[in-house]
Coordinates of C-alpha atoms and ligand atoms in Angstrom, one line a residue:
M1 CA -2.2 18.6 -13.2
Q2 CA -4.9 18.7 -10.1
A3 CA -6.3 15.2 -9.8
F4 CA -9.4 17.0 -7.3
T5 CA -11.6 19.5 -8.3
Y6 CA -14.8 21.5 -7.5
R7 CA -16.5 22.9 -11.3
N8 CA -20.0 24.1 -11.1
Q9 CA -19.9 23.4 -7.3
T10 CA -19.0 19.9 -8.4
L11 CA -16.2 17.6 -7.3
H12 CA -14.5 16.2 -10.4
V13 CA -11.9 13.7 -10.0
E14 CA -9.5 14.9 -13.2
D15 CA -12.0 15.8 -16.0
V16 CA -15.0 13.5 -15.1
S17 CA -17.9 14.5 -12.9
V18 CA -17.8 11.9 -9.6
A19 CA -21.7 12.7 -9.4
D20 CA -22.2 11.3 -12.9
L21 CA -19.8 8.7 -12.3
A22 CA -21.9 7.4 -9.6
E23 CA -25.1 7.9 -11.9
T24 CA -23.9 6.2 -14.1
H25 CA -22.3 3.2 -11.7
G26 CA -23.5 3.2 -8.5
T27 CA -22.2 3.7 -5.3
P28 CA -20.1 2.5 -3.1
L29 CA -17.9 3.4 -6.1
Y30 CA -14.1 4.1 -5.9
V31 CA -12.6 6.4 -8.2
Y32 CA -9.1 6.6 -8.8
S33 CA -7.0 9.2 -10.9
R34 CA -4.3 7.8 -13.8
N35 CA -2.5 10.8 -13.8
Y36 CA -2.0 11.9 -9.7
F37 CA -0.7 8.2 -9.6
L38 CA 1.5 8.6 -12.6
R39 CA 3.0 11.8 -11.2
Q40 CA 3.3 10.3 -7.4
L41 CA 6.1 8.2 -9.2
T42 CA 8.1 11.1 -11.3
E43 CA 7.8 13.0 -8.1
L44 CA 9.9 9.9 -6.2
R45 CA 11.8 8.9 -9.2
Q46 CA 13.3 12.6 -10.3
A47 CA 13.8 13.1 -6.2
F48 CA 16.4 10.4 -5.9
A49 CA 17.5 9.8 -9.3
A50 CA 20.9 10.6 -7.8
V51 CA 20.7 6.9 -7.4
D52 CA 18.8 5.9 -10.1
P53 CA 16.8 3.3 -8.1
L54 CA 14.3 0.8 -8.8
I55 CA 11.2 1.8 -7.6
C56 CA 8.8 -1.2 -7.1
Y57 CA 5.2 -0.2 -6.6
S58 CA 3.4 -1.9 -2.9
V59 CA 1.4 -4.1 -4.5
K60 CA -0.4 -4.5 -1.5
A61 CA -1.5 -0.6 -1.7
N62 CA -4.2 -1.6 -4.6
S63 CA -4.0 -4.8 -6.6
N64 CA -6.3 -3.4 -9.5
L65 CA -4.5 -5.5 -12.4
S66 CA -4.8 -1.6 -14.2
V67 CA -3.4 0.3 -11.4
I68 CA 0.0 -2.5 -11.8
K69 CA -0.2 -1.7 -15.0
T70 CA -0.4 2.4 -14.9
F71 CA 3.1 2.0 -12.9
A72 CA 4.6 -1.0 -14.7
G73 CA 3.6 1.1 -18.1
A74 CA 5.9 3.8 -16.7
G75 CA 8.7 1.6 -15.7
A76 CA 8.4 0.4 -12.0
G77 CA 8.7 -2.9 -10.5
V78 CA 6.9 -4.2 -8.0
D79 CA 6.8 -5.6 -4.2
I80 CA 4.1 -8.6 -3.9
V81 CA 4.2 -10.4 -0.9
S82 CA 1.8 -13.6 -2.5
G83 CA 2.0 -15.7 -4.6
G84 CA -2.0 -13.6 -5.3
E85 CA 0.1 -10.8 -6.1
L86 CA 2.9 -13.0 -8.0
F87 CA 0.2 -13.9 -10.1
R88 CA -1.2 -10.2 -10.3
A89 CA 1.6 -8.7 -11.1
R90 CA 2.4 -11.2 -14.2
R91 CA -1.2 -11.3 -15.0
A92 CA -0.6 -7.5 -15.3
G93 CA 2.6 -7.4 -17.3
V94 CA 5.3 -6.4 -15.0
D95 CA 8.4 -8.3 -16.0
A96 CA 9.7 -10.7 -13.6
S97 CA 12.8 -9.2 -13.7
K98 CA 11.5 -6.3 -11.9
I99 CA 9.7 -8.1 -8.8
V100 CA 10.7 -8.4 -5.4
F101 CA 8.5 -10.4 -2.6
A102 CA 8.9 -10.1 0.7
G103 CA 6.7 -11.5 4.0
V104 CA 7.7 -13.8 6.8
G105 CA 5.5 -16.4 6.0
K106 CA 5.8 -17.6 2.1
T107 CA 4.7 -21.8 1.7
H108 CA 6.5 -23.6 -0.1
S109 CA 4.5 -23.4 -3.8
E110 CA 4.7 -19.8 -3.4
I111 CA 8.2 -19.7 -3.3
E112 CA 8.8 -22.2 -6.2
A113 CA 6.4 -19.6 -7.9
A114 CA 8.2 -17.0 -7.5
L115 CA 11.1 -19.6 -8.4
R116 CA 9.8 -21.0 -12.0
E117 CA 9.1 -17.4 -12.7
D118 CA 12.9 -16.3 -11.8
I119 CA 11.8 -12.9 -10.1
R120 CA 14.5 -10.6 -9.3
F121 CA 14.8 -11.5 -5.6
F122 CA 12.8 -12.8 -2.2
T123 CA 13.6 -10.9 0.9
V124 CA 13.5 -12.6 3.1
E125 CA 13.8 -12.9 7.0
S126 CA 14.1 -16.1 8.9
E127 CA 17.2 -18.7 8.8
G128 CA 14.2 -21.3 8.5
E129 CA 13.2 -19.6 4.6
V130 CA 16.6 -19.3 3.6
E131 CA 16.3 -22.5 4.1
R132 CA 13.1 -23.2 2.4
I133 CA 14.2 -21.7 -0.5
S134 CA 17.4 -23.8 -0.8
E135 CA 15.2 -26.9 -1.3
C136 CA 13.0 -25.6 -3.8
A137 CA 15.1 -24.2 -6.0
V138 CA 17.8 -27.3 -5.6
R139 CA 14.8 -29.7 -6.7
L140 CA 13.8 -26.6 -9.5
G141 CA 17.4 -26.9 -10.4
T142 CA 17.5 -23.2 -10.4
V143 CA 18.6 -20.7 -7.5
G144 CA 17.1 -18.1 -5.8
R145 CA 18.4 -14.6 -4.8
I146 CA 18.1 -13.3 -1.6
A147 CA 18.3 -9.8 0.8
F148 CA 17.9 -9.9 3.6
R149 CA 14.9 -8.3 5.9
V150 CA 17.4 -6.4 8.5
N151 CA 15.1 -5.2 11.7
P152 CA 17.6 -2.1 12.7
D153 CA 15.3 -1.9 15.7
V154 CA 13.9 1.9 14.8
D155 CA 10.9 3.8 16.2
P156 CA 8.7 4.8 12.8
Q157 CA 6.5 6.9 15.4
T158 CA 3.6 5.7 13.5
H159 CA 0.7 3.5 14.4
R160 CA 1.3 0.4 16.3
Y161 CA 0.0 -1.8 13.9
I162 CA 2.3 -0.8 11.2
S163 CA 5.2 0.4 12.8
T164 CA 7.3 -3.1 11.6
G165 CA 11.1 -2.4 12.2
K166 CA 11.2 -1.9 16.5
Q167 CA 12.3 -5.5 18.5
E168 CA 9.1 -6.6 19.3
N169 CA 8.2 -6.2 15.5
K170 CA 7.7 -10.0 13.9
F171 CA 9.8 -8.4 10.5
G172 CA 13.5 -8.8 9.7
M173 CA 16.4 -10.2 11.7
D174 CA 18.4 -8.3 13.8
P175 CA 21.7 -7.8 12.0
A176 CA 24.1 -10.3 13.7
R177 CA 21.9 -12.9 12.6
V178 CA 22.1 -11.4 9.6
R179 CA 25.7 -11.5 9.1
Q180 CA 25.9 -15.2 10.0
A181 CA 23.1 -15.9 7.9
F182 CA 24.0 -14.3 4.6
K183 CA 27.4 -16.5 5.2
R184 CA 25.9 -19.2 5.7
A185 CA 23.3 -18.5 2.4
A186 CA 26.6 -17.7 0.4
E187 CA 27.5 -21.5 1.4
L188 CA 23.7 -23.1 0.4
P189 CA 23.1 -24.4 -3.7
G190 CA 20.6 -23.0 -4.7
V191 CA 20.3 -19.6 -3.2
E192 CA 22.4 -16.0 -4.3
P193 CA 22.4 -13.6 -1.2
V194 CA 22.3 -10.6 -3.1
G195 CA 21.5 -8.1 -1.1
L196 CA 20.0 -6.2 2.2
H197 CA 16.3 -4.9 2.7
L198 CA 14.9 -2.3 5.1
H199 CA 11.0 -2.2 5.8
I200 CA 11.1 0.5 9.2
G201 CA 7.0 1.3 9.1
S202 CA 4.3 3.1 7.0
Q203 CA 2.9 6.2 7.2
I204 CA 5.7 7.9 8.3
L205 CA 6.0 11.5 7.8
N206 CA 9.0 12.5 9.7
A207 CA 12.7 11.5 7.9
D208 CA 14.8 10.6 10.9
P209 CA 13.2 7.4 10.7
F210 CA 14.9 6.8 7.4
V211 CA 17.7 8.0 8.4
E212 CA 18.3 6.0 11.2
A213 CA 17.8 3.2 9.6
I214 CA 19.9 3.2 6.9
H215 CA 22.4 4.4 9.4
K216 CA 22.1 1.1 11.7
V217 CA 22.7 -0.8 8.5
T218 CA 25.6 0.9 6.9
P219 CA 28.7 -1.3 8.9
L220 CA 26.9 -4.2 7.9
C221 CA 26.6 -2.6 4.0
H222 CA 30.5 -2.0 4.3
E223 CA 31.4 -5.3 5.5
L224 CA 29.9 -7.7 3.4
R225 CA 30.8 -5.7 0.3
E226 CA 33.8 -6.8 1.7
Q227 CA 33.3 -10.3 2.2
Y228 CA 31.2 -11.5 -0.7
D229 CA 30.8 -10.4 -4.6
T230 CA 27.0 -11.2 -4.9
F231 CA 26.2 -8.8 -2.7
K232 CA 24.8 -5.6 -4.8
T233 CA 22.0 -4.5 -3.5
L234 CA 19.9 -2.4 -1.0
D235 CA 15.8 -2.3 -0.8
I236 CA 15.0 0.9 1.9
G237 CA 11.6 -0.7 2.1
G238 CA 8.3 1.6 1.5
G239 CA 6.5 3.2 4.2
I240 CA 6.2 7.2 3.0
G241 CA 3.1 8.8 4.3
I242 CA 0.5 10.8 3.0
V243 CA -1.7 14.1 4.5
Y244 CA -4.8 12.2 5.4
E245 CA -5.5 14.9 8.6
P246 CA -5.6 18.4 9.1
G247 CA -1.5 19.2 10.4
D248 CA -0.2 16.2 8.8
Q249 CA 2.9 17.9 6.7
Q250 CA 3.7 15.4 3.9
L251 CA 6.9 14.6 4.2
K252 CA 8.4 15.4 0.1
P253 CA 10.6 13.1 -1.7
A254 CA 12.9 16.0 -2.5
T255 CA 13.6 16.6 1.9
L256 CA 13.7 13.5 2.4
A257 CA 16.5 12.9 -0.9
E258 CA 18.1 15.2 0.8
R259 CA 18.9 13.8 3.8
L260 CA 19.0 10.3 2.3
L261 CA 21.0 10.2 -1.0
P262 CA 24.5 11.1 0.9
L263 CA 23.4 8.0 2.9
L264 CA 23.2 5.6 0.0
Q265 CA 25.5 7.4 -3.1
E266 CA 28.4 6.6 -0.2
L267 CA 27.4 3.4 0.0
D268 CA 27.8 2.0 -4.0
L269 CA 24.8 0.0 -4.0
Q270 CA 21.7 -0.6 -5.8
I271 CA 18.5 0.8 -4.6
V272 CA 15.8 -0.6 -4.6
M273 CA 12.7 1.4 -3.1
E274 CA 9.0 0.0 -1.9
P275 CA 6.4 3.0 -2.1
G276 CA 2.7 1.6 -2.1
R277 CA 0.8 4.3 0.0
Y278 CA 2.4 7.6 -1.4
L279 CA 1.6 6.5 -4.7
A280 CA -2.1 5.5 -5.0
G281 CA -3.3 6.8 -1.6
E282 CA -4.2 10.7 -2.8
G283 CA -4.9 9.3 -5.7
G284 CA -8.3 7.9 -4.9
I285 CA -12.0 8.6 -3.3
L286 CA -14.4 6.0 -2.3
V287 CA -17.9 7.9 -3.2
T288 CA -21.1 6.9 -1.9
R289 CA -24.8 8.0 -0.7
V290 CA -26.2 9.2 2.0
Q291 CA -29.3 7.0 2.9
Y292 CA -30.6 8.9 6.4
V293 CA -29.9 11.4 8.8
K294 CA -30.2 11.1 11.4
D295 CA -30.3 13.1 15.1
S296 CA -29.8 11.4 18.1
Y297 CA -29.1 12.7 22.4
R298 CA -26.2 15.1 21.2
K299 CA -25.3 14.5 17.8
K300 CA -26.0 14.0 13.6
F301 CA -25.2 10.3 12.4
F302 CA -25.4 10.7 8.7
V303 CA -26.1 7.0 7.7
V304 CA -24.3 6.7 4.5
D305 CA -24.2 3.1 2.1
A306 CA -20.1 2.5 2.3
A307 CA -18.9 1.1 5.4
M308 CA -15.9 -0.6 7.2
N309 CA -16.7 -4.0 4.7
D310 CA -15.7 -1.3 1.5
L311 CA -13.3 0.8 4.3
L312 CA -11.8 -0.4 6.8
R313 CA -8.9 1.5 8.0
P314 CA -10.9 4.2 10.3
S315 CA -12.5 0.9 11.9
F316 CA -9.3 -0.3 11.8
Y317 CA -6.6 2.4 12.5
Q318 CA -9.1 5.1 14.0
A319 CA -7.5 6.8 10.7
Y320 CA -9.0 9.9 9.4
H321 CA -9.7 10.4 6.1
P322 CA -11.5 13.4 5.0
I323 CA -15.2 13.7 3.6
V324 CA -16.5 16.0 2.0
A325 CA -20.4 16.7 -0.6
V326 CA -19.5 16.0 -4.1
R327 CA -22.1 19.4 -4.7
E328 CA -20.2 21.6 -2.1
T329 CA -22.2 23.6 0.6
G330 CA -21.2 26.1 2.8
E331 CA -23.2 24.6 5.9
T332 CA -21.4 22.7 8.3
V333 CA -22.6 20.7 11.5
M334 CA -20.8 18.3 13.8
G335 CA -21.5 14.0 14.0
D336 CA -20.5 10.8 12.7
V337 CA -21.5 9.0 9.3
V338 CA -21.6 5.4 9.6
G339 CA -22.2 2.6 7.5
P340 CA -25.2 0.3 7.5
I341 CA -22.9 -2.8 9.1
C342 CA -24.7 -4.4 12.2
E343 CA -21.2 -3.1 14.6
S344 CA -20.8 0.1 16.0
G345 CA -17.0 0.6 15.0
D346 CA -18.9 0.6 12.0
F347 CA -18.0 4.2 11.1
L348 CA -16.0 6.4 8.5
A349 CA -15.6 9.7 10.8
Q350 CA -16.7 10.5 14.5
D351 CA -17.1 13.8 16.0
R352 CA -16.0 15.5 13.1
T353 CA -17.5 18.4 10.9
L354 CA -19.3 17.9 8.0
P355 CA -21.0 19.0 5.3
D356 CA -24.3 19.3 6.7
V357 CA -25.7 17.4 3.6
P358 CA -29.5 15.5 2.9
A359 CA -30.5 12.4 2.9
D360 CA -29.4 11.5 -1.2
A361 CA -26.7 13.6 -0.9
L362 CA -23.4 12.0 -2.0
L363 CA -20.3 12.2 -0.2
A364 CA -16.6 11.9 -1.1
V365 CA -13.9 9.7 1.1
H366 CA -10.3 11.4 0.4
C367 CA -7.3 9.6 0.8
A368 CA -8.7 6.4 -0.5
G369 CA -6.6 5.0 -3.3
A370 CA -4.3 2.5 -1.3
Y371 CA -5.1 0.3 1.7
G372 CA -9.1 0.8 0.6
F373 CA -10.1 -1.9 -2.0
T374 CA -7.6 -4.2 -1.1
M375 CA -8.6 -4.3 2.8
A376 CA -12.1 -4.9 1.9
S377 CA -14.2 -7.3 2.3
N378 CA -18.0 -9.1 2.3
Y379 CA -18.8 -8.7 6.0
N380 CA -22.0 -8.5 6.2
S381 CA -22.7 -9.8 3.2
R382 CA -21.8 -7.5 1.0
P383 CA -20.9 -7.1 -2.5
R384 CA -17.7 -5.2 -2.7
P385 CA -18.0 -1.8 -5.1
A386 CA -16.4 -1.3 -8.3
E387 CA -13.3 0.4 -9.1
I388 CA -12.9 3.4 -11.8
L389 CA -9.8 4.9 -13.5
V390 CA -10.4 7.9 -14.6
D391 CA -7.8 9.6 -17.2
G392 CA -8.8 12.7 -18.8
N393 CA -12.1 13.1 -19.3
N394 CA -12.3 9.5 -20.1
A395 CA -13.0 6.7 -17.3
R396 CA -13.3 2.9 -17.5
V397 CA -14.9 0.3 -15.2
I398 CA -11.6 -1.4 -14.0
R399 CA -13.4 -3.8 -11.6
E400 CA -17.0 -4.4 -11.7
R401 CA -19.7 -4.0 -9.0
E402 CA -19.4 -7.5 -7.3
N403 CA -23.4 -9.3 -7.5
L404 CA -24.9 -11.1 -5.2
D405 CA -24.1 -14.5 -6.8
D406 CA -20.5 -13.1 -6.3
L407 CA -21.4 -13.5 -2.9
I408 CA -21.8 -17.3 -3.1
R409 CA -19.3 -18.4 -5.3
G410 CA -17.8 -21.4 -4.8
E411 CA -20.3 -22.2 -1.3
K412 CA -21.8 -25.5 -1.1
M413 CA -24.6 -26.5 0.1
E414 CA -26.2 -29.6 2.5
D415 CA -28.6 -32.0 0.0
Ligands
LIG1 N1 7.4 -3.1 1.4 C1 6.6 -3.8 2.7 C2 7.8 -5.1 3.1 C3 5.8 -3.0 3.4 O1 5.2 -5.0 4.4 C4 5.1 -2.2 3.0 C5 3.5 -2.5 3.6 C6 5.4 -2.1 1.9 C7 6.5 -1.7 1.1 C8 4.6 -0.7 1.7 O2 4.3 0.7 2.5 P1 3.5 1.9 2.1 O3 4.5 2.8 1.3 O4 2.5 1.6 2.2 O5 3.8 2.8 3.6 N2 -3.0 -1.0 5.8 C9 -1.9 -0.7 6.8 C10 -0.5 -0.7 5.9 C11 -0.1 -1.8 6.5 C12 1.5 -1.7 5.2 C13 2.1 -2.7 5.1 N3 3.3 -2.8 4.4 C14 -3.0 0.8 6.2 O6 -4.2 1.5 5.8 O7 -2.6 2.2 6.9

């Protein structure tokens, strides 16, 4: 199955014409391929089958209920990072025993909600958090399972905003502290230390940092396993990258597995993985309509109806997203694709060879299935786009386009 193809010179998502979708539902519009999502999950699962991992889809990548349900329906659990994501996951029917909860700043109410649901485990990032989970659990008469997030001090070779496993990052604890904290947790009421957690960063296209991180925690795993019967799990996090730019080389699950499986099998622990981008990223596009084409000094600007509020990644991380014409055209030109927002940082592409389309044409921004809609905002009072999930020749609206009333919901006006 090819998720995105041209048929009669028109871009299709599975068997559905993107031009038809734009006609019916308007633009900007997120469109996802359900079968692409499922294929990625299968590929990852098969590559790591030798350790039978629990794959917990990282909901922050794309938290639409239907997307969560797609993965959960295929047997995945989820990785959540807030009470809001817990709410979504449960609404989407995810079994609580397959929910893992990460993040450095969990509040009392988030912890209590997760304890009430009896989630699989919390990944904890500080001694204070362990104390808090213990207190909450004792109050509720229950026990919270916890896995300590280790900061292995590894360079994931990615954008500095999404690197999480280096010394200077706020995430995790150094191995020596984890050893101490594990001991203390084993004595505390209301918590059961069940494992270790790693997540070194995102958009990683090289197996080496993953190998290095696992190497760094291996001695600690052996030590804890000998000392504590409760220690049963290693969560190796997410982070597998996708191909955004020409020149990017996909880190294939099979390639990664070849390197990691010998290390993981030797540990003999329950393995959890938390992929987000790998499962969802390349399965989505953002469809946008050109409003104006303008020439200025040396270059051409395609002013489109999508903006940084709809897809923040180019502005925020200087991320490259491929942009194609929905109706194929042979001509290209150098230029920028920019949105209507009043900031020069509002661009989807800069100084790029682009399809030379006229005003009113449709463009599709690729690799928008992960960290696209979830990072969208209402900046400049722009209603957020609709989302469509395609399955074969079927296209379902999985989120309505916001309207003007949505923009002011909850606001109060002075008399
Ligand atoms: N597990 C934990 C604890 C995480 O913090 C993350 C992502 C994941 C799993 C999933 O990582 P993935 O497999 O998707 O790389 N907004 C940024 C990405 C931020 C990632 C944050 N944590 C972007 O658009 O590139």
